[in-house]
XYZ file of C-alpha atoms in Angstrom:
668
model
C 68.137 125.847 82.192
C 64.368 125.598 82.563
C 63.973 124.737 78.842
C 66.950 122.385 78.590
C 64.695 119.368 77.972
C 63.452 120.900 74.718
C 66.931 121.698 73.362
C 69.752 119.461 72.025
C 72.106 121.107 74.468
C 74.283 120.197 77.404
C 74.507 122.976 79.965
C 77.348 122.472 82.491
C 77.570 124.643 85.587
C 80.355 124.503 88.171
C 79.651 126.062 91.548
C 80.881 126.062 95.115
C 78.957 124.363 97.894
C 77.858 127.552 99.635
C 74.414 128.845 100.674
C 72.583 131.025 98.119
C 73.341 131.407 94.445
C 72.000 129.438 91.525
C 69.924 126.357 92.304
C 69.087 124.058 89.358
C 65.506 122.828 89.047
C 64.518 119.360 90.161
C 64.264 117.458 86.876
C 65.184 114.151 85.279
C 67.311 116.152 82.853
C 69.428 117.546 85.677
C 72.346 115.451 86.879
C 74.181 116.562 89.989
C 77.806 115.436 90.391
C 79.199 116.190 93.827
C 82.978 116.182 93.820
C 84.223 114.800 97.105
C 87.769 114.817 98.409
C 90.009 111.885 97.561
C 90.136 109.259 100.281
C 93.404 109.333 102.258
C 94.690 106.057 100.774
C 93.892 107.240 97.230
C 95.679 110.550 97.764
C 98.745 108.666 99.009
C 98.633 106.286 96.035
C 98.328 109.238 93.644
C 101.350 110.849 95.328
C 103.358 107.633 94.908
C 102.476 107.364 91.223
C 103.188 111.040 90.549
C 106.719 110.796 91.991
C 107.948 107.612 90.326
C 110.549 109.569 88.323
C 111.539 111.692 91.342
C 110.939 109.458 94.388
C 110.408 111.101 97.766
C 110.812 109.480 101.206
C 107.662 107.710 102.403
C 107.120 110.094 105.316
C 107.229 113.113 102.956
C 104.588 111.507 100.716
C 102.379 110.871 103.734
C 102.619 114.494 104.893
C 101.891 115.853 101.414
C 98.944 113.497 100.874
C 97.503 114.427 104.239
C 97.966 118.160 103.761
C 96.340 118.062 100.320
C 92.999 117.377 101.961
C 92.107 115.071 99.072
C 92.301 117.858 96.458
C 94.172 116.413 93.423
C 95.394 119.742 92.069
C 96.720 120.881 95.417
C 98.321 117.479 95.812
C 100.242 118.012 92.568
C 101.270 121.546 93.581
C 102.498 120.343 96.950
C 104.402 117.424 95.400
C 106.130 119.756 92.961
C 107.345 121.946 95.799
C 108.372 118.939 97.911
C 110.446 117.559 95.009
C 112.139 120.923 94.414
C 112.885 121.536 98.088
C 113.536 117.929 99.095
C 111.084 118.001 102.004
C 107.931 119.488 103.473
C 109.319 122.582 105.155
C 108.600 124.901 102.217
C 105.128 123.742 101.176
C 103.113 126.615 99.720
C 100.181 128.329 101.372
C 97.815 127.667 98.483
C 96.258 124.621 100.119
C 95.455 126.546 103.292
C 94.325 129.631 101.389
C 91.740 127.573 99.528
C 89.839 126.832 102.721
C 90.285 130.237 104.333
C 87.208 131.547 102.537
C 85.086 128.769 104.036
C 86.143 129.775 107.555
C 85.786 133.498 106.850
C 82.204 132.851 105.794
C 81.228 131.700 109.309
C 79.496 133.916 111.835
C 82.075 135.787 113.990
C 81.420 133.750 117.162
C 81.558 130.446 115.277
C 84.695 131.537 113.453
C 86.343 132.340 116.798
C 85.424 128.869 118.136
C 86.892 127.112 115.103
C 90.100 129.122 115.302
C 90.528 128.464 119.029
C 89.822 124.764 118.497
C 92.648 124.666 115.910
C 95.164 125.331 118.712
C 94.637 121.763 119.949
C 95.539 120.234 116.597
C 93.310 117.964 114.539
C 91.408 116.472 117.516
C 90.034 117.957 120.713
C 87.237 117.561 123.242
C 84.589 120.321 123.238
C 85.060 120.783 126.997
C 88.642 121.932 126.354
C 87.330 125.161 124.823
C 86.236 125.993 128.373
C 89.908 126.311 129.357
C 90.127 129.479 127.325
C 86.974 130.900 128.924
C 88.553 130.355 132.345
C 91.426 132.582 131.252
C 89.120 135.285 129.936
C 89.421 134.349 126.273
C 85.819 134.181 125.082
C 82.986 132.054 126.427
C 82.567 128.276 126.411
C 80.674 127.142 123.266
C 77.138 125.831 123.675
C 75.837 122.612 122.143
C 74.087 124.601 119.390
C 77.478 125.869 118.281
C 78.707 122.368 117.444
C 75.469 121.619 115.614
C 76.037 124.629 113.359
C 79.627 123.543 112.758
C 78.880 119.847 112.134
C 80.077 120.078 108.509
C 83.573 120.950 109.719
C 84.093 118.137 112.249
C 83.743 114.374 112.549
C 82.778 112.793 115.868
C 85.443 110.613 117.479
C 85.077 108.064 120.309
C 84.735 109.409 123.853
C 83.126 112.620 122.667
C 86.155 114.007 120.852
C 85.857 115.945 117.589
C 88.225 115.882 114.611
C 88.620 118.490 111.928
C 87.191 116.879 108.814
C 90.199 117.999 106.789
C 93.644 118.988 107.950
C 93.442 121.973 105.607
C 90.526 123.326 107.609
C 92.495 123.131 110.815
C 95.594 124.714 109.241
C 93.637 127.569 107.679
C 91.809 128.267 110.950
C 95.093 128.284 112.861
C 96.726 130.695 110.408
C 93.867 133.111 111.049
C 94.800 133.526 114.725
C 96.837 136.612 115.633
C 100.314 135.618 116.783
C 99.997 137.118 120.263
C 96.659 135.383 120.884
C 97.985 132.129 119.472
C 100.923 132.147 121.902
C 98.630 132.857 124.872
C 96.216 130.054 123.923
C 99.048 127.532 123.619
C 100.222 128.503 127.085
C 96.719 127.886 128.478
C 96.563 124.449 126.832
C 100.038 123.488 128.101
C 99.316 124.419 131.718
C 95.969 122.569 131.747
C 97.414 119.450 130.084
C 100.297 119.325 132.558
C 97.979 119.748 135.572
C 95.458 117.147 134.422
C 97.981 114.446 133.431
C 98.838 111.846 136.099
C 102.244 111.482 134.445
C 103.101 114.500 132.251
C 105.732 112.464 130.385
C 102.909 110.385 128.923
C 101.811 113.509 127.005
C 105.313 114.902 126.494
C 104.817 115.337 122.739
C 101.758 117.628 122.955
C 103.247 119.437 125.947
C 106.444 120.145 124.004
C 104.437 121.579 121.125
C 102.239 123.824 123.242
C 105.116 125.062 125.413
C 107.164 125.701 122.275
C 104.419 127.736 120.620
C 103.822 129.543 123.931
C 107.467 130.620 123.930
C 108.381 128.676 127.093
C 111.624 127.247 125.734
C 112.955 125.337 128.760
C 109.803 123.269 129.197
C 109.460 122.817 125.439
C 112.996 121.480 125.062
C 112.696 119.158 128.064
C 109.392 117.610 127.009
C 110.417 117.369 123.332
C 113.539 115.391 124.285
C 111.450 113.007 126.430
C 108.915 112.502 123.624
C 111.677 112.012 121.050
C 113.362 109.294 123.117
C 110.032 107.497 123.522
C 109.421 107.689 119.764
C 112.935 106.394 118.983
C 112.523 103.485 121.398
C 109.395 102.315 119.550
C 111.173 102.731 116.172
C 109.178 105.810 115.095
C 112.344 107.401 113.756
C 110.856 110.191 111.627
C 108.726 111.323 114.558
C 111.765 111.123 116.834
C 113.754 113.318 114.442
C 110.957 115.882 114.348
C 110.818 116.013 118.132
C 114.590 116.183 118.576
C 114.560 119.065 116.094
C 111.989 120.836 118.280
C 114.061 120.188 121.416
C 117.112 121.714 119.713
C 115.239 124.741 118.399
C 113.753 125.420 121.818
C 117.121 124.839 123.506
C 118.840 127.381 121.272
C 116.392 130.034 122.489
C 117.575 129.630 126.080
C 120.305 131.843 127.565
C 123.769 130.528 126.667
C 124.456 129.312 130.191
C 121.298 127.169 130.162
C 121.892 125.476 126.802
C 122.616 121.996 128.142
C 122.777 118.718 126.229
C 122.848 120.412 122.818
C 125.504 117.953 121.613
C 123.513 114.979 122.902
C 120.355 116.232 121.217
C 122.141 116.842 117.909
C 123.662 113.365 117.907
C 120.284 111.830 118.759
C 118.776 113.788 115.868
C 121.423 112.320 113.561
C 120.733 108.807 114.862
C 117.014 109.253 114.171
C 117.535 110.460 110.608
C 120.003 107.618 110.026
C 117.479 105.021 111.147
C 114.839 106.687 108.970
C 117.073 106.324 105.904
C 117.604 110.105 105.555
C 121.374 109.860 105.312
C 122.154 113.395 104.157
C 120.192 114.895 107.052
C 121.933 112.531 109.463
C 125.318 113.640 108.129
C 124.477 117.308 108.674
C 123.467 116.590 112.279
C 126.632 114.595 113.043
C 128.930 117.209 111.510
C 127.342 119.851 113.744
C 128.141 117.762 116.846
C 131.908 117.535 116.296
C 132.871 121.014 117.557
C 130.741 120.470 120.658
C 132.663 117.403 121.916
C 136.269 118.299 121.125
C 137.612 117.089 124.478
C 135.873 113.684 124.407
C 138.153 111.421 122.345
C 136.042 108.284 122.750
C 132.960 110.294 121.817
C 134.782 111.759 118.822
C 135.755 108.276 117.685
C 132.170 107.067 118.020
C 130.919 110.047 116.006
C 133.499 109.440 113.281
C 132.284 105.855 112.932
C 128.740 107.155 112.520
C 129.968 109.483 109.782
C 131.733 106.506 108.218
C 128.450 104.565 108.295
C 126.830 107.382 106.355
C 129.562 107.500 103.729
C 129.201 103.745 103.270
C 125.436 104.117 102.832
C 125.998 106.900 100.288
C 128.505 104.652 98.551
C 131.714 106.538 99.333
C 133.881 103.642 100.506
C 137.178 105.498 100.363
C 135.722 108.290 102.498
C 134.189 105.731 104.862
C 137.598 104.127 105.422
C 139.173 107.556 105.931
C 136.748 108.174 108.803
C 137.646 104.734 110.198
C 141.314 105.670 110.327
C 140.499 108.973 112.031
C 138.341 107.136 114.556
C 141.220 104.775 115.270
C 143.675 107.666 115.636
C 141.373 109.456 118.092
C 141.692 106.483 120.468
C 145.493 106.277 120.471
C 146.791 106.384 124.025
C 143.310 106.564 125.592
C 143.139 104.095 128.524
C 140.147 102.360 130.026
C 137.554 99.704 129.169
C 135.278 102.053 127.179
C 138.158 102.976 124.866
C 138.917 99.253 124.404
C 135.281 98.557 123.501
C 135.247 101.466 121.079
C 138.458 100.195 119.479
C 136.774 96.832 118.865
C 133.790 98.621 117.313
C 136.123 100.558 115.007
C 137.807 97.336 113.851
C 134.429 95.685 113.314
C 133.202 98.507 111.115
C 136.472 98.554 109.168
C 135.974 94.866 108.346
C 132.392 95.542 107.284
C 133.378 98.329 104.885
C 136.189 96.264 103.367
C 133.780 93.392 102.778
C 131.175 95.694 101.226
C 133.893 97.122 98.980
C 134.644 93.595 97.780
C 138.076 93.310 99.430
C 137.203 89.940 100.886
C 140.677 88.772 101.922
C 141.452 92.036 103.744
C 138.011 92.024 105.330
C 138.499 88.485 106.612
C 141.826 89.356 108.247
C 140.335 92.458 109.856
C 137.310 90.487 111.065
C 139.520 87.882 112.714
C 141.353 90.663 114.592
C 137.981 92.155 115.551
C 136.820 88.916 117.133
C 139.958 88.762 119.292
C 139.619 92.435 120.344
C 135.902 92.141 121.064
C 136.275 89.013 123.180
C 139.044 90.671 125.215
C 136.968 93.853 125.714
C 133.675 92.006 126.324
C 131.995 93.909 123.486
C 129.238 91.597 122.120
C 128.095 93.888 119.312
C 131.566 94.192 117.799
C 132.006 90.437 118.281
C 128.815 89.875 116.310
C 130.046 92.192 113.551
C 133.375 90.371 113.293
C 131.694 86.955 113.115
C 129.152 88.338 110.658
C 131.869 89.491 108.238
C 133.703 86.191 108.594
C 130.536 84.250 107.749
C 129.865 86.550 104.811
C 133.427 86.145 103.514
C 133.385 82.360 103.923
C 130.205 82.186 101.882
C 131.588 84.378 99.092
C 134.819 82.388 98.962
C 132.936 79.094 98.854
C 134.393 77.879 102.148
C 132.590 75.674 104.601
C 131.644 77.097 107.986
C 129.820 80.265 106.932
C 126.511 79.288 108.538
C 127.953 78.450 112.006
C 129.761 81.804 111.997
C 126.528 83.638 111.148
C 124.703 81.734 113.884
C 127.375 82.779 116.412
C 127.015 86.371 115.191
C 123.249 86.189 115.748
C 123.786 84.962 119.295
C 126.233 87.811 120.000
C 123.706 90.356 118.701
C 121.046 88.864 120.953
C 123.375 89.254 123.908
C 123.975 92.887 122.906
C 120.241 93.484 122.475
C 120.838 94.861 118.964
C 117.561 94.204 117.148
C 118.698 95.795 113.882
C 121.814 93.614 113.717
C 119.725 90.539 114.550
C 117.546 91.231 111.522
C 120.624 91.676 109.326
C 122.128 88.423 110.636
C 118.915 86.543 109.854
C 118.896 87.912 106.310
C 122.546 87.048 105.779
C 122.036 83.554 107.121
C 119.687 83.398 104.167
C 122.426 84.631 101.838
C 124.857 81.918 102.950
C 122.145 79.257 102.695
C 121.375 80.491 99.181
C 125.033 80.249 98.188
C 125.043 76.676 99.470
C 121.946 75.774 97.445
C 119.555 75.603 100.439
C 116.996 77.939 98.893
C 113.955 77.110 101.002
C 115.964 77.745 104.164
C 117.295 80.938 102.615
C 113.781 82.194 101.811
C 112.694 81.442 105.375
C 115.619 83.397 106.835
C 114.925 86.305 104.459
C 111.326 86.469 105.619
C 112.390 86.302 109.270
C 114.913 89.074 108.639
C 112.311 91.212 106.885
C 109.785 90.752 109.688
C 112.421 91.634 112.268
C 113.324 94.761 110.282
C 109.706 95.855 109.903
C 109.071 95.499 113.633
C 111.772 98.012 114.430
C 111.172 100.376 111.520
C 114.355 99.350 109.672
C 113.177 100.132 106.144
C 116.616 99.437 104.647
C 116.774 95.927 106.107
C 113.232 95.143 104.970
C 113.986 96.309 101.417
C 117.237 94.305 101.274
C 115.302 91.167 102.215
C 112.996 91.843 99.241
C 116.002 91.990 96.889
C 117.320 88.705 98.268
C 113.993 86.953 97.758
C 113.826 88.345 94.213
C 117.190 86.760 93.408
C 115.854 83.339 94.382
C 112.759 83.940 92.240
C 114.979 84.814 89.244
C 117.006 81.626 89.657
C 113.787 79.628 89.988
C 112.475 81.030 86.719
C 109.765 83.186 88.291
C 110.969 86.232 86.392
C 107.824 88.381 86.278
C 107.232 87.853 90.011
C 110.837 88.834 90.773
C 110.565 91.965 88.638
C 107.395 93.079 90.437
C 109.096 92.618 93.805
C 112.157 94.589 92.733
C 110.107 97.443 91.298
C 108.492 97.828 94.725
C 111.875 98.591 96.298
C 113.367 100.682 93.462
C 111.834 104.051 94.541
C 113.125 103.504 98.076
C 116.746 103.103 96.966
C 116.480 106.142 94.680
C 114.958 108.330 97.390
C 117.499 107.182 100.010
C 120.405 107.619 97.538
C 121.697 104.270 98.780
C 123.656 103.589 95.627
C 125.055 100.177 96.536
C 121.637 98.585 96.858
C 120.271 100.683 93.997
C 122.974 99.006 91.928
C 122.000 95.574 93.256
C 118.322 96.228 92.527
C 119.081 97.316 88.948
C 121.332 94.283 88.449
C 118.527 91.888 89.321
C 116.011 93.914 87.314
C 118.401 93.589 84.377
C 118.536 89.838 84.854
C 114.739 89.659 84.957
C 114.458 91.728 81.749
C 117.015 89.465 80.073
C 115.054 86.335 80.937
C 111.807 87.970 79.791
C 113.361 88.734 76.400
C 113.498 92.537 76.769
C 117.159 92.834 75.827
C 117.493 96.597 75.301
C 115.812 97.219 78.658
C 118.080 94.620 80.258
C 121.195 96.373 78.966
C 119.940 99.728 80.226
C 119.290 98.360 83.690
C 122.627 96.559 83.829
C 124.513 99.676 82.751
C 122.642 101.575 85.478
C 123.749 98.973 88.028
C 127.341 99.265 86.853
C 127.236 103.056 87.085
C 125.986 102.974 90.675
C 128.583 100.402 91.767
C 131.330 102.499 90.171
C 130.101 105.625 91.950
C 130.390 103.921 95.330
C 133.758 102.354 94.572
C 132.396 98.785 94.751
C 134.850 97.568 92.115
C 134.380 93.903 92.978
C 130.649 94.132 92.172
C 131.370 95.142 88.554
C 132.422 91.704 87.159
C 129.049 90.054 87.988
C 127.324 92.911 86.148
C 129.686 92.670 83.168
C 129.072 88.924 83.034
C 125.328 89.564 82.675
C 126.002 92.264 80.055
C 127.996 89.678 78.083
C 125.126 87.192 78.466
C 122.731 89.832 77.152
C 124.946 90.505 74.144
C 124.953 86.800 73.297
C 121.143 86.829 73.372
C 121.239 89.838 71.007
C 123.697 88.017 68.661
C 126.433 90.557 69.401
C 128.786 87.621 69.792
C 132.174 89.229 69.139
C 131.450 91.947 71.710
C 130.376 89.323 74.224
C 133.488 87.201 73.723
C 135.816 90.201 73.991
C 134.204 91.224 77.288
C 134.329 87.677 78.689
C 137.948 87.050 77.695
C 138.991 90.362 79.223
C 137.344 89.449 82.504
C 138.750 85.910 82.580
C 142.210 87.377 82.126
C 141.788 89.029 85.548
C 140.353 85.999 87.359
C 143.505 85.413 89.380
C 143.754 88.957 90.680
C 140.107 89.930 91.241
C 137.774 88.413 93.825
C 134.863 89.829 91.868
C 135.870 87.947 88.709
C 136.684 84.770 90.656
C 133.088 84.652 91.906
C 131.698 84.507 88.356
C 134.227 82.378 86.462
C 131.643 79.618 86.053
C 129.096 82.072 84.613
C 131.683 83.692 82.344
C 132.854 80.368 80.917
C 129.253 79.304 80.334
C 128.481 82.560 78.515
C 131.609 81.997 76.427
C 130.383 78.497 75.638
C 126.991 79.897 74.577
C 128.646 82.410 72.235
C 130.908 79.778 70.667
C 127.945 77.453 70.097
C 126.160 80.321 68.323
C 129.257 80.748 66.150
C 129.357 77.023 65.397
C 132.618 76.372 67.278
C 131.400 73.311 69.195
C 134.892 72.146 70.206
C 135.751 75.513 71.738
C 132.324 75.621 73.375
C 132.894 72.266 75.040
C 136.224 73.434 76.473
C 134.557 76.554 77.887
C 131.642 74.608 79.370
C 133.949 72.027 80.937
C 135.887 74.907 82.540
C 132.592 76.393 83.743
C 131.575 73.095 85.352
C 134.954 72.739 87.107
C 134.769 76.313 88.475
C 131.230 75.773 89.805
C 132.215 72.540 91.544
C 135.292 74.194 93.065
C 133.027 76.819 94.653
C 130.482 74.168 95.653
C 127.817 76.013 93.619
C 125.446 73.227 92.627
C 122.991 75.463 90.784
C 125.661 76.971 88.534
C 127.027 73.468 87.941
C 123.573 72.260 86.943
C 123.005 75.128 84.491
C 126.319 74.276 82.837
C 125.469 70.553 82.824
C 122.245 71.364 80.974
C 124.291 73.198 78.344
C 126.652 70.226 77.994
C 123.649 67.947 77.595
C 122.348 70.114 74.732
C 125.843 70.276 73.225
C 125.970 66.440 73.196
C 122.678 66.401 71.321
C 123.895 69.028 68.832
C 126.833 66.721 68.097
C 124.516 63.748 67.711
C 125.597 62.099 70.961
C 123.126 60.849 73.547
C 124.086 62.469 76.882
C 124.768 60.170 79.884
C 121.451 59.319 81.509
C 122.881 59.721 85.025
C 123.850 63.361 84.298
C 120.388 64.078 82.871
C 118.695 62.517 85.907
C 121.005 64.292 88.358
C 120.317 67.668 86.732
C 116.562 67.142 86.741
C 116.649 66.016 90.368
C 118.561 69.072 91.516
C 116.269 71.471 89.640
C 113.260 69.763 91.190
C 114.755 69.993 94.701
C 115.362 73.733 94.184
C 111.809 74.145 92.801
C 113.087 75.640 89.550
C 110.224 76.286 87.122
C 112.260 77.470 84.141
C 115.899 77.848 83.143
C 117.506 80.061 80.495
C 117.160 78.518 77.030
C 120.181 76.648 75.721
C 121.860 78.335 72.726
C 121.708 76.871 69.241
C 124.197 77.257 66.404
C 123.472 79.978 63.853
C 122.093 78.703 60.558
């Protein structure tokens, strides 16, 4: 090393940052590279990139990134375990073990201080270490102690200290003997409770310290208080964690003192549901059922929650089965609460039928819901009934969808249901989009997304993104739409919400088609179809098949495209899903026939497409078909009517359309 400047060599030495050992000479030939931990945001970004093929929930990624301490290799190890186990409960000890040596290298007194400080968590005030001295556990640290330990802590406002890395804190904590650890937690809990003006303000920390101290009654009580506070501010993952603690502590009480276990379990399920962890929510709800056997209204309410979960997981038949059980549970039960619950059951039944694509049945059920809800004075169910009616009117091309959605929004406001208000805002956007009022639609989508984000409704926020992407696709902003959709794709995969995963893949397929990546488009469209089939959303299949046919035309697989289109059109009278896309199907047929040189047949198909679009009051679809007819006139050597050309250009300009799909040309 001393003679390195006289040799054509590179000498590389890796060492740990500890006192003693080899020290390289000070020289221009010596380059020191100090490897620092990844910044928190970079660790999280690395975790997101590493799990693109196996997406994990956002809160799991945050825990893993934080626990990695910025070490890339440990981050990968932790992610691998999280993917295999589906959560963070079984993370390996390797990350903690890596820092244990650093703590073991401290002087005994300093090591004891660090380990006692770890009982408080990541942050603490130095004066708090005096609490232990008061109970005969060591002496209060002096100022020189913190100076020696400055590499382990960062100073916080108000004199608090924070462990520089969570791994340091975890490793120090693991080094405490169990009996001592329990005693120290008890000391912290009693001091926190005495010093707090209102102990409920620090219910979360109190629940933790009482739990670790083995004082189950206090732990369960404070955990339930903290969980409710977290749920009320839309911190659903935190609420679920705290409800889990309340349950675990409650189960350690004598059987006669185990109160509110059913309530806590149901609240745990509600928290996981709001967090988008549907499987965990289902497990919590199923565990509640035996605990409330005598409460028929409560049983009905729980069955509807289980039905919600099946709908989210895409099992429509199972969702409707739960609806029927919920209805049966209420038979013969008197009283206003049973009447309100009956209206809620009807409202959810209408919602599932509409999601399944059974629009006519859903509309009839929604109309009954409105009558039941008004009689029972149940504003939330009233909003749901009006919501489904507005949705159905829009899909069927009827007038009056927007006023119904506006009435639904007002009912949700009366009920104080913030989540439903966000959904109503987004679906006002959907109806506006169907009616060709795209700027209004985009505004409603953004309002719905903001409302969802404020209350932690990640599903609602992601749905709004999909809706905006659809407008971007129709406007010809295909790359922008694809980027937006790719942002939401990992969320749908991680949540296993197959209906919206199918919708996301459908629009991604459309974007790929417009960008000329036909094989990718087919793959995405087939993925959309698979997900819709898995959830039983039969009426969502025809729009996907229509785009598959369009893709085949672009790939010159014309006979396949025509066979698919003709098969679908043969079912137009019996399928709501096909009826919604007759205009698109006839236009695709016209494109294929033009490519084959059958201009007469193409004109018939395009005229049928235009008539279907006008019947559904879909001006954008009508304009796309008019553009094709204009090009067909020119192919036949006829100058198209100037008024039709001007009308088409005017509508595209009013919708702010930048590009439209290219018109087909006959094969040479």
